[in-house]
Amino acid sequence: MKSMLKLTLRNIRSSFMRYLAILLIVMLSVGFFSGLKITRDAMANTGGDYLTEQHFCDYRLISTLGFTEDDVQAFSEASDVQAAEGSFSTDALLTMGDAAVPFKLISLPAEINLPSLKAGRLPSEEHECLGDGAYFSESDIGSELEVEGDDLPLSETTFTLVGLADSPLYLGIERGASSIGVGTLSGFLYLPEDAFETDDIYTELYVTIKNAEPTYSDAYSEQIKDKKSSMKAFLKERADKRYEDILEENHLTEEMAEAAGIERAETYLLTREENAGYVTFENNTSILSGIANIFPLFFILIAMLVCMTTMTRMVQEERTQIGVLKATGFGNGSIIGKYLLYAGSATLTGWAAGFFLGTFGLPQIFWRAYSSMYSFAPLKYLFSPVLAAATLLASMAGILGSTWLSCRNELKSAPAGLLRPSAPQIGRKILLERIPLFWNHLSFLQKVTLRNMFRYKRRLFMMLVGISCCAGLILTAFGVRDSMTGIGTTHFEEIQHYDL
């Protein structure tokens, strides 16, 4: 055993570039596969953890008659509800310098949909506000902001920007539509509840459920669907009660109330699936998962071909050494173990470097690419034991299997046959030689090359597959780029023909 270990170490030193080639190709194949495969889960895990930490709502309830504190209390006491909180919001034009842009003004929450502070501090006075971290910069902190609009339910119209934050309500860069200004919101402002004058009538009611399944999982989607009908019925019940309470407060029969313009509430129950940022983030991560299922297969196939070619050539070069080992009493198992140790150690080292570099580096690259859209949290490293074990077993099986195939034919020979040089393969006429009009116009080197291509069919096959895989990688890369380049032009010139 010690002798074989010494021979293996000597082989590694004497043919280090060959050893390095196996190591690097395994590192590349494992790195790309595991990195691309884990990226979707790492991004989804980061997004899910952020939404959980900020207590992102499971349901957003809307009623045209609004909600009272009694409604909030009633939902809080429901059996499946973890927490419920009312919110005030309105659209207004924000004036900062010479610009007047539509903004969403939201009451600062206490428990649900908590903003994550990026700079500065939270507002503590009626005239202070927390700004959209994607719209404002740190240099804007301390600025005076003017808001204007028709019948704004505010006690103040001038606010001091004291901090910047991200909001779980807006994961991406889209801020939604607005009925004022250009029709699209430019950002959001969080104001203290005391800044709103609405007679304690909330414009929205947010709800989180008990024992929620992990975000962006099929189990969560099913859980939300199962509870939606009961939640919708309870919302309708509370809306009807709100209507009856209004009639009682104003001493109007229903007919008098209709004459006064008071109608039964229209209600809307929205889940996370109706939140643009939530859905867009999920779709973008799913795209990466699709790429991960196809793209790395090219690298895995190339790795096996490189290993088979390398080990076949190595075994052929060491025929004499193998013959001496067999003649001195070493069995086939010991001899083949030397080559398996050579290839296996390169594979193990390449797998370790490729897996950890790939699972850390590639997700970070994609996260940086998406940073213009998603900057709500730093990407968290995700270690998958299942993926680690699967890539290790696949790498070792593929490389060691190809090494064993490369060695088995030589080990069938007797020691005396191995000590003699191997006889060259018999040359035969190829099909092209039977076409004199073509063959006679070729040079000597061209004829030798064509004959060798058909004489050494394994090398020809490996060359063709290797070139095909490399060409496939290049074509895939250009295809991904070309498929994305014209989307904006097609959408806004061929599909969407309106400007406002």
Coordinates of C-alpha atoms in Angstrom, one line a residue:
M1 CA 0.0 0.0 0.0
K2 CA 2.8 2.4 0.9
S3 CA 4.6 1.6 -2.4
M4 CA 1.5 2.5 -4.4
L5 CA 1.0 5.7 -2.4
K6 CA 4.5 6.7 -3.1
L7 CA 4.1 5.9 -6.8
T8 CA 0.9 8.0 -6.9
L9 CA 2.5 11.0 -5.2
R10 CA 5.4 10.7 -7.7
N11 CA 3.0 10.6 -10.6
I12 CA 1.3 13.7 -9.3
R13 CA 4.6 15.6 -9.1
S14 CA 5.9 14.4 -12.5
S15 CA 2.6 15.0 -14.3
F16 CA 1.2 17.9 -12.3
M17 CA -0.3 19.8 -15.3
R18 CA -2.2 16.6 -16.2
Y19 CA -3.4 16.3 -12.5
L20 CA -4.3 20.1 -12.5
A21 CA -6.3 19.7 -15.7
I22 CA -8.6 17.1 -14.0
L23 CA -8.8 19.2 -10.9
L24 CA -9.8 22.4 -12.8
I25 CA -12.3 20.8 -15.1
V26 CA -14.0 19.1 -12.1
M27 CA -13.9 22.5 -10.2
L28 CA -15.5 24.3 -13.2
S29 CA -18.3 21.7 -13.7
V30 CA -19.2 21.3 -10.0
G31 CA -18.9 25.1 -9.4
F32 CA -21.2 26.0 -12.3
F33 CA -23.7 23.3 -11.6
S34 CA -23.9 23.8 -7.8
G35 CA -23.7 27.6 -8.0
L36 CA -26.5 27.9 -10.5
K37 CA -28.6 25.3 -8.7
I38 CA -28.3 27.0 -5.4
T39 CA -28.8 30.6 -6.7
R40 CA -32.6 30.3 -6.9
D41 CA -32.9 28.9 -3.4
A42 CA -30.4 31.4 -2.0
M43 CA -32.3 34.3 -3.5
A44 CA -35.7 32.9 -2.4
N45 CA -34.3 32.2 1.1
T46 CA -33.0 35.8 1.4
G47 CA -36.2 37.2 0.2
G48 CA -38.3 34.9 2.4
D49 CA -36.2 35.7 5.5
Y50 CA -36.5 39.4 4.9
L51 CA -40.3 39.3 4.5
T52 CA -40.5 37.2 7.7
E53 CA -38.3 39.5 9.7
Q54 CA -40.4 42.5 8.5
H55 CA -43.7 40.7 9.2
F56 CA -45.0 41.0 5.7
C57 CA -48.7 40.6 5.6
D58 CA -50.4 37.4 4.2
Y59 CA -53.6 39.2 3.4
R60 CA -54.3 42.9 2.5
L61 CA -58.0 43.8 3.1
I62 CA -59.7 46.7 1.5
S63 CA -63.2 48.1 2.0
T64 CA -64.8 51.1 0.5
L65 CA -66.2 52.1 3.9
G66 CA -62.8 51.6 5.6
F67 CA -62.1 49.8 8.9
T68 CA -62.5 50.7 12.6
E69 CA -60.5 49.7 15.6
D70 CA -63.3 47.2 16.3
D71 CA -62.7 45.5 12.9
V72 CA -58.9 45.3 13.7
Q73 CA -59.7 43.7 17.1
A74 CA -62.2 41.2 15.5
F75 CA -59.6 40.0 13.0
S76 CA -57.0 39.8 15.7
E77 CA -59.2 37.4 17.7
A78 CA -59.9 35.1 14.7
S79 CA -58.6 31.6 15.2
D80 CA -56.2 31.5 12.2
V81 CA -54.9 35.0 12.6
Q82 CA -51.5 35.8 14.2
A83 CA -51.9 39.5 14.0
A84 CA -54.0 42.3 12.4
E85 CA -53.2 46.0 12.0
G86 CA -55.0 48.9 10.4
S87 CA -53.1 51.3 8.1
F88 CA -53.7 54.8 6.8
S89 CA -52.6 55.7 3.3
T90 CA -53.2 58.3 0.6
D91 CA -51.6 59.5 -2.6
A92 CA -50.1 62.9 -2.8
L93 CA -47.8 65.1 -5.0
L94 CA -44.4 65.5 -3.3
T95 CA -42.6 68.7 -4.0
M96 CA -38.8 68.6 -3.6
G97 CA -37.1 71.5 -5.4
D98 CA -38.8 72.1 -8.7
A99 CA -40.2 68.6 -9.1
A100 CA -43.7 67.4 -8.1
V101 CA -44.1 63.6 -8.3
P102 CA -46.8 61.2 -7.1
F103 CA -45.9 59.5 -3.8
K104 CA -47.7 57.0 -1.5
L105 CA -48.0 58.3 2.0
I106 CA -48.3 55.4 4.6
S107 CA -48.8 55.4 8.3
L108 CA -45.8 54.0 10.2
P109 CA -46.7 50.4 11.2
A110 CA -46.2 49.0 14.7
E111 CA -46.3 45.2 13.9
I112 CA -47.0 44.3 10.3
N113 CA -45.1 45.4 7.1
L114 CA -42.3 46.9 9.1
P115 CA -39.9 49.1 7.0
S116 CA -36.2 48.2 7.3
L117 CA -34.1 51.2 8.1
K118 CA -31.1 52.0 5.8
A119 CA -30.0 55.3 7.1
G120 CA -31.0 57.9 9.7
R121 CA -33.7 57.2 12.2
L122 CA -37.4 56.5 12.5
P123 CA -39.8 59.5 12.7
S124 CA -41.0 60.4 16.2
E125 CA -42.8 63.7 15.6
E126 CA -45.9 64.5 13.4
H127 CA -43.8 66.6 11.0
E128 CA -41.1 63.9 10.4
C129 CA -41.1 61.2 7.8
L130 CA -39.2 58.2 6.6
G131 CA -38.3 58.1 2.9
D132 CA -38.0 55.6 0.1
G133 CA -34.4 54.3 0.1
A134 CA -34.6 53.8 -3.6
Y135 CA -35.6 57.4 -4.4
F136 CA -33.7 59.4 -1.8
S137 CA -30.0 59.4 -0.9
E138 CA -28.4 60.0 2.5
S139 CA -27.6 63.6 1.4
D140 CA -31.4 64.2 1.4
I141 CA -31.8 63.5 5.1
G142 CA -32.8 66.7 6.8
S143 CA -34.6 68.1 3.7
E144 CA -38.0 69.7 4.0
L145 CA -40.6 67.9 1.8
E146 CA -43.9 69.5 0.7
V147 CA -47.0 67.4 -0.1
E148 CA -50.1 68.6 -1.9
G149 CA -53.3 67.2 -3.2
D150 CA -57.1 67.5 -3.0
D151 CA -58.6 66.8 0.5
L152 CA -55.5 65.3 2.0
P153 CA -56.3 63.7 5.4
L154 CA -53.1 65.1 7.0
S155 CA -52.5 67.4 9.9
E156 CA -49.2 68.6 8.3
T157 CA -48.2 69.3 4.7
T158 CA -44.5 69.9 5.3
F159 CA -42.3 67.1 6.6
T160 CA -38.7 66.7 7.5
L161 CA -36.9 63.6 6.1
V162 CA -35.2 61.9 9.0
G163 CA -34.4 58.5 7.6
L164 CA -34.4 56.1 4.6
A165 CA -35.9 52.7 4.5
D166 CA -36.9 49.7 2.3
S167 CA -40.4 48.4 2.6
P168 CA -41.6 44.8 2.2
L169 CA -44.6 46.2 0.3
Y170 CA -42.2 47.2 -2.5
L171 CA -39.6 44.5 -3.0
G172 CA -38.6 45.7 -6.6
I173 CA -38.4 49.0 -8.2
E174 CA -42.0 49.3 -9.2
R175 CA -44.1 51.4 -6.8
G176 CA -47.5 50.9 -8.4
A177 CA -50.1 53.1 -10.1
S178 CA -51.6 56.3 -8.9
S179 CA -54.7 58.4 -9.8
I180 CA -52.7 61.6 -9.7
G181 CA -49.8 63.1 -11.6
V182 CA -48.4 60.9 -14.4
G183 CA -50.3 57.9 -13.1
T184 CA -47.2 56.0 -11.6
L185 CA -45.9 56.3 -8.1
S186 CA -42.3 57.4 -7.8
G187 CA -41.8 56.3 -4.2
F188 CA -43.3 56.1 -0.7
L189 CA -43.1 58.1 2.6
Y190 CA -43.9 56.7 6.1
L191 CA -45.5 59.2 8.4
P192 CA -46.5 58.8 12.1
E193 CA -50.1 57.8 12.6
D194 CA -50.7 61.2 14.3
A195 CA -50.0 62.9 11.0
F196 CA -53.3 61.4 9.5
E197 CA -56.6 63.0 10.3
T198 CA -59.1 60.3 9.3
D199 CA -61.4 59.9 12.4
D200 CA -59.6 56.6 13.1
I201 CA -61.0 55.0 9.9
Y202 CA -58.3 52.8 8.4
T203 CA -57.9 52.6 4.6
E204 CA -56.4 49.1 4.7
L205 CA -56.2 46.2 7.1
Y206 CA -53.2 43.9 7.1
V207 CA -53.3 40.3 8.4
T208 CA -50.7 37.6 9.2
I209 CA -51.7 34.0 9.8
K210 CA -50.5 31.5 12.4
N211 CA -48.0 28.8 11.6
A212 CA -47.4 30.1 8.1
E213 CA -45.4 27.8 5.8
P214 CA -42.0 29.0 4.3
T215 CA -42.4 31.9 1.9
Y216 CA -42.1 31.0 -1.8
S217 CA -43.0 27.4 -1.2
D218 CA -45.9 25.4 -2.7
A219 CA -47.1 24.6 0.8
Y220 CA -47.5 28.4 1.5
S221 CA -49.5 28.9 -1.6
E222 CA -51.8 26.1 -0.8
Q223 CA -52.2 27.3 2.8
I224 CA -53.2 30.8 1.7
K225 CA -55.7 29.4 -0.8
D226 CA -57.3 27.2 1.8
K227 CA -57.8 30.1 4.2
K228 CA -58.9 32.6 1.6
S229 CA -62.6 31.7 1.4
S230 CA -63.1 31.9 5.2
M231 CA -61.1 35.2 5.4
K232 CA -63.2 36.6 2.5
A233 CA -66.5 35.7 4.3
F234 CA -65.4 37.3 7.5
L235 CA -64.3 40.4 5.7
K236 CA -67.8 40.6 4.1
E237 CA -69.4 40.1 7.5
R238 CA -67.4 42.9 9.1
A239 CA -68.1 45.2 6.1
D240 CA -71.9 44.7 6.5
K241 CA -71.6 45.4 10.2
R242 CA -69.7 48.6 9.3
Y243 CA -72.5 49.6 7.0
E244 CA -75.1 49.0 9.7
D245 CA -73.1 51.0 12.3
I246 CA -73.0 53.9 9.9
L247 CA -76.7 53.8 9.4
E248 CA -77.2 53.7 13.2
E249 CA -74.8 56.6 13.8
N250 CA -76.7 58.8 11.3
H251 CA -80.2 57.6 12.3
L252 CA -80.9 56.7 8.4
T253 CA -83.0 53.8 7.4
E254 CA -81.3 52.0 4.5
E255 CA -83.4 54.0 2.0
M256 CA -82.4 57.3 3.5
A257 CA -78.8 56.2 3.7
E258 CA -78.9 55.3 -0.2
A259 CA -80.4 58.7 -0.8
A260 CA -77.6 60.3 1.1
G261 CA -75.0 58.4 -1.1
I262 CA -74.1 55.8 1.5
E263 CA -73.9 52.3 0.0
R264 CA -72.9 48.9 1.2
A265 CA -69.2 48.4 1.1
E266 CA -67.3 46.8 -1.7
T267 CA -64.6 44.6 -0.3
Y268 CA -61.3 43.2 -1.8
L269 CA -59.1 40.5 -0.3
L270 CA -55.6 40.5 -1.7
T271 CA -52.8 38.0 -1.1
R272 CA -49.1 38.3 -1.6
E273 CA -49.7 37.0 -5.2
E274 CA -51.3 40.4 -6.0
N275 CA -48.2 42.2 -4.8
A276 CA -46.1 43.1 -7.9
G277 CA -42.7 43.1 -6.1
Y278 CA -43.4 39.7 -4.5
V279 CA -44.5 38.0 -7.7
T280 CA -41.7 39.6 -9.9
F281 CA -39.0 38.5 -7.4
E282 CA -40.4 34.9 -7.5
N283 CA -40.5 34.9 -11.3
N284 CA -36.9 36.2 -11.6
T285 CA -35.6 33.5 -9.3
S286 CA -37.5 30.8 -11.2
I287 CA -35.7 31.8 -14.4
L288 CA -32.4 31.0 -12.8
S289 CA -33.6 27.6 -11.7
G290 CA -34.5 26.8 -15.4
I291 CA -31.0 27.8 -16.5
A292 CA -29.4 25.6 -13.8
N293 CA -31.2 22.5 -15.1
I294 CA -29.5 22.7 -18.6
F295 CA -26.4 24.9 -18.7
P296 CA -24.0 23.0 -16.4
L297 CA -24.6 19.6 -18.1
F298 CA -22.2 20.7 -20.8
F299 CA -19.4 21.2 -18.2
I300 CA -20.1 17.8 -16.6
L301 CA -19.8 16.0 -19.9
I302 CA -16.7 17.8 -20.8
A303 CA -15.1 16.9 -17.4
M304 CA -15.7 13.2 -18.0
L305 CA -14.3 13.4 -21.5
V306 CA -11.2 15.2 -20.3
C307 CA -10.6 12.7 -17.5
M308 CA -11.1 9.7 -19.8
T309 CA -8.7 11.1 -22.4
T310 CA -6.1 12.1 -19.8
M311 CA -6.2 8.7 -17.9
T312 CA -6.2 6.7 -21.1
R313 CA -3.0 8.4 -22.3
M314 CA -1.4 8.1 -18.9
V315 CA -2.1 4.4 -18.7
Q316 CA -0.7 3.9 -22.2
E317 CA 2.5 5.8 -21.3
E318 CA 3.0 3.6 -18.2
R319 CA 2.5 0.2 -19.9
T320 CA 6.0 -0.8 -19.0
Q321 CA 5.6 0.2 -15.3
I322 CA 2.3 -1.7 -15.1
G323 CA 4.0 -4.7 -16.6
V324 CA 6.8 -4.5 -14.0
L325 CA 4.3 -4.1 -11.1
K326 CA 2.4 -7.2 -12.3
A327 CA 5.6 -9.2 -12.8
T328 CA 6.7 -8.4 -9.2
G329 CA 3.4 -9.7 -7.7
F330 CA 1.1 -6.6 -7.5
G331 CA -2.5 -7.5 -8.3
N332 CA -4.8 -5.7 -10.7
G333 CA -6.7 -4.2 -7.8
S334 CA -3.6 -2.6 -6.3
I335 CA -2.5 -1.2 -9.7
I336 CA -5.8 0.2 -10.7
G337 CA -6.1 1.6 -7.2
K338 CA -3.1 3.8 -8.0
Y339 CA -4.8 5.4 -10.9
L340 CA -8.1 5.7 -9.0
L341 CA -6.3 7.5 -6.1
Y342 CA -4.6 9.8 -8.7
A343 CA -7.9 10.7 -10.3
G344 CA -10.0 10.6 -7.1
S345 CA -7.7 13.0 -5.2
A346 CA -7.9 15.5 -8.1
T347 CA -11.7 15.0 -8.2
L348 CA -12.1 15.5 -4.4
T349 CA -10.0 18.6 -4.3
G350 CA -11.7 20.1 -7.4
W351 CA -15.1 19.3 -6.0
A352 CA -14.4 21.0 -2.7
A353 CA -13.0 24.1 -4.4
G354 CA -15.7 24.2 -7.0
F355 CA -18.7 23.6 -4.7
F356 CA -17.9 26.2 -2.1
L357 CA -16.6 28.8 -4.6
G358 CA -19.7 28.1 -6.8
T359 CA -22.3 28.2 -4.1
F360 CA -20.8 31.4 -2.7
G361 CA -19.6 33.3 -5.8
L362 CA -22.3 32.7 -8.4
P363 CA -25.3 33.6 -6.3
Q364 CA -23.4 36.8 -5.3
I365 CA -22.9 37.6 -9.0
F366 CA -26.5 37.2 -9.9
W367 CA -27.6 39.2 -6.7
R368 CA -25.3 42.0 -7.8
A369 CA -26.8 41.9 -11.3
Y370 CA -30.3 42.2 -9.8
S371 CA -29.1 44.9 -7.3
S372 CA -30.7 47.7 -9.4
M373 CA -34.1 46.0 -8.7
Y374 CA -33.6 44.3 -5.3
S375 CA -31.4 45.9 -2.7
F376 CA -33.5 45.2 0.4
A377 CA -31.0 42.9 2.1
P378 CA -27.6 41.3 1.6
L379 CA -27.6 37.8 0.0
K380 CA -27.3 35.1 2.6
Y381 CA -25.1 32.1 2.0
L382 CA -27.1 28.8 1.7
F383 CA -25.4 25.4 2.3
S384 CA -27.3 22.5 0.9
P385 CA -26.1 19.1 2.3
V386 CA -28.2 17.3 -0.4
L387 CA -26.6 19.2 -3.2
A388 CA -23.2 18.8 -1.7
A389 CA -23.6 15.0 -1.4
A390 CA -25.2 14.7 -4.9
T391 CA -22.4 16.6 -6.7
L392 CA -19.7 14.8 -4.8
L393 CA -21.1 11.3 -5.6
A394 CA -21.8 12.2 -9.2
S395 CA -18.3 13.7 -9.7
M396 CA -16.5 10.7 -8.0
A397 CA -18.7 8.2 -9.9
G398 CA -18.1 9.8 -13.3
I399 CA -14.4 10.4 -12.9
L400 CA -13.5 7.1 -11.2
G401 CA -15.8 5.2 -13.6
S402 CA -14.0 6.7 -16.6
T403 CA -10.6 6.0 -15.0
W404 CA -11.6 2.4 -14.5
L405 CA -12.7 2.0 -18.1
S406 CA -9.4 3.5 -19.2
C407 CA -7.3 1.0 -17.2
R408 CA -9.2 -2.3 -17.6
N409 CA -8.1 -3.1 -21.1
E410 CA -4.4 -2.7 -20.3
L411 CA -4.7 -4.8 -17.1
K412 CA -6.0 -7.7 -19.1
S413 CA -2.7 -8.2 -20.8
A414 CA 0.1 -10.4 -19.4
P415 CA 3.2 -8.9 -17.9
A416 CA 5.3 -10.0 -20.9
G417 CA 2.9 -8.2 -23.3
L418 CA 2.9 -5.0 -21.2
L419 CA 6.7 -4.9 -21.1
R420 CA 6.8 -4.8 -24.9
P421 CA 5.8 -1.6 -26.8
S422 CA 2.1 -1.8 -28.0
A423 CA 1.6 -2.6 -31.6
P424 CA 0.1 0.3 -33.6
Q425 CA -3.4 -0.1 -34.8
I426 CA -3.9 -1.6 -38.3
G427 CA -4.5 1.0 -40.9
R428 CA -7.3 0.5 -43.4
K429 CA -8.4 2.4 -46.4
I430 CA -11.1 5.0 -45.5
L431 CA -14.0 5.8 -47.7
L432 CA -12.5 9.1 -48.9
E433 CA -9.6 7.2 -50.4
R434 CA -12.0 5.5 -52.8
I435 CA -12.8 8.9 -54.3
P436 CA -9.6 9.7 -56.3
L437 CA -11.0 13.0 -57.6
F438 CA -11.0 14.3 -54.0
W439 CA -8.2 12.2 -52.4
N440 CA -5.5 12.9 -55.0
H441 CA -5.8 16.7 -54.4
L442 CA -5.0 16.4 -50.7
S443 CA -1.6 17.1 -49.2
F444 CA 0.4 14.4 -47.3
L445 CA -0.5 15.9 -43.9
Q446 CA -4.2 16.2 -44.8
K447 CA -4.2 12.5 -45.7
V448 CA -2.5 11.4 -42.5
T449 CA -4.9 13.5 -40.5
L450 CA -8.0 12.0 -42.1
R451 CA -6.6 8.5 -41.7
N452 CA -5.8 9.1 -38.0
M453 CA -9.3 10.4 -37.4
F454 CA -10.8 7.1 -38.5
R455 CA -8.1 5.0 -37.0
Y456 CA -8.5 6.4 -33.5
K457 CA -12.2 6.6 -33.3
R458 CA -12.4 7.3 -29.5
R459 CA -10.3 10.4 -29.9
L460 CA -12.4 11.5 -32.8
F461 CA -15.6 11.0 -30.8
M462 CA -14.2 12.9 -27.8
M463 CA -13.0 15.7 -30.0
L464 CA -16.4 16.1 -31.6
V465 CA -18.3 15.9 -28.4
G466 CA -15.9 18.4 -26.7
I467 CA -16.2 20.9 -29.6
S468 CA -20.0 20.4 -29.7
C469 CA -20.3 21.1 -25.9
C470 CA -18.1 24.2 -26.1
A471 CA -20.1 25.4 -29.1
G472 CA -23.3 24.7 -27.2
L473 CA -22.1 26.8 -24.3
I474 CA -21.3 29.7 -26.5
L475 CA -24.5 29.5 -28.4
T476 CA -26.5 29.3 -25.2
A477 CA -24.8 32.4 -23.8
F478 CA -25.5 34.4 -27.0
G479 CA -29.1 33.0 -27.0
V480 CA -29.8 34.1 -23.5
R481 CA -28.5 37.6 -24.3
D482 CA -30.4 37.9 -27.6
S483 CA -33.6 36.6 -26.1
M484 CA -33.5 39.4 -23.5
T485 CA -32.2 42.3 -25.6
G486 CA -35.3 43.1 -27.6
I487 CA -38.0 42.5 -24.9
G488 CA -38.3 46.2 -24.0
T489 CA -38.6 47.4 -27.6
T490 CA -41.1 44.6 -28.5
H491 CA -43.2 45.4 -25.5
F492 CA -43.4 49.1 -25.8
E493 CA -43.6 49.3 -29.6
E494 CA -45.5 46.2 -30.7
I495 CA -47.7 45.3 -27.7
Q496 CA -48.3 48.4 -25.6
H497 CA -49.3 51.2 -27.9
Y498 CA -50.5 53.7 -25.4
D499 CA -48.5 56.4 -23.5
L500 CA -50.9 57.3 -20.7

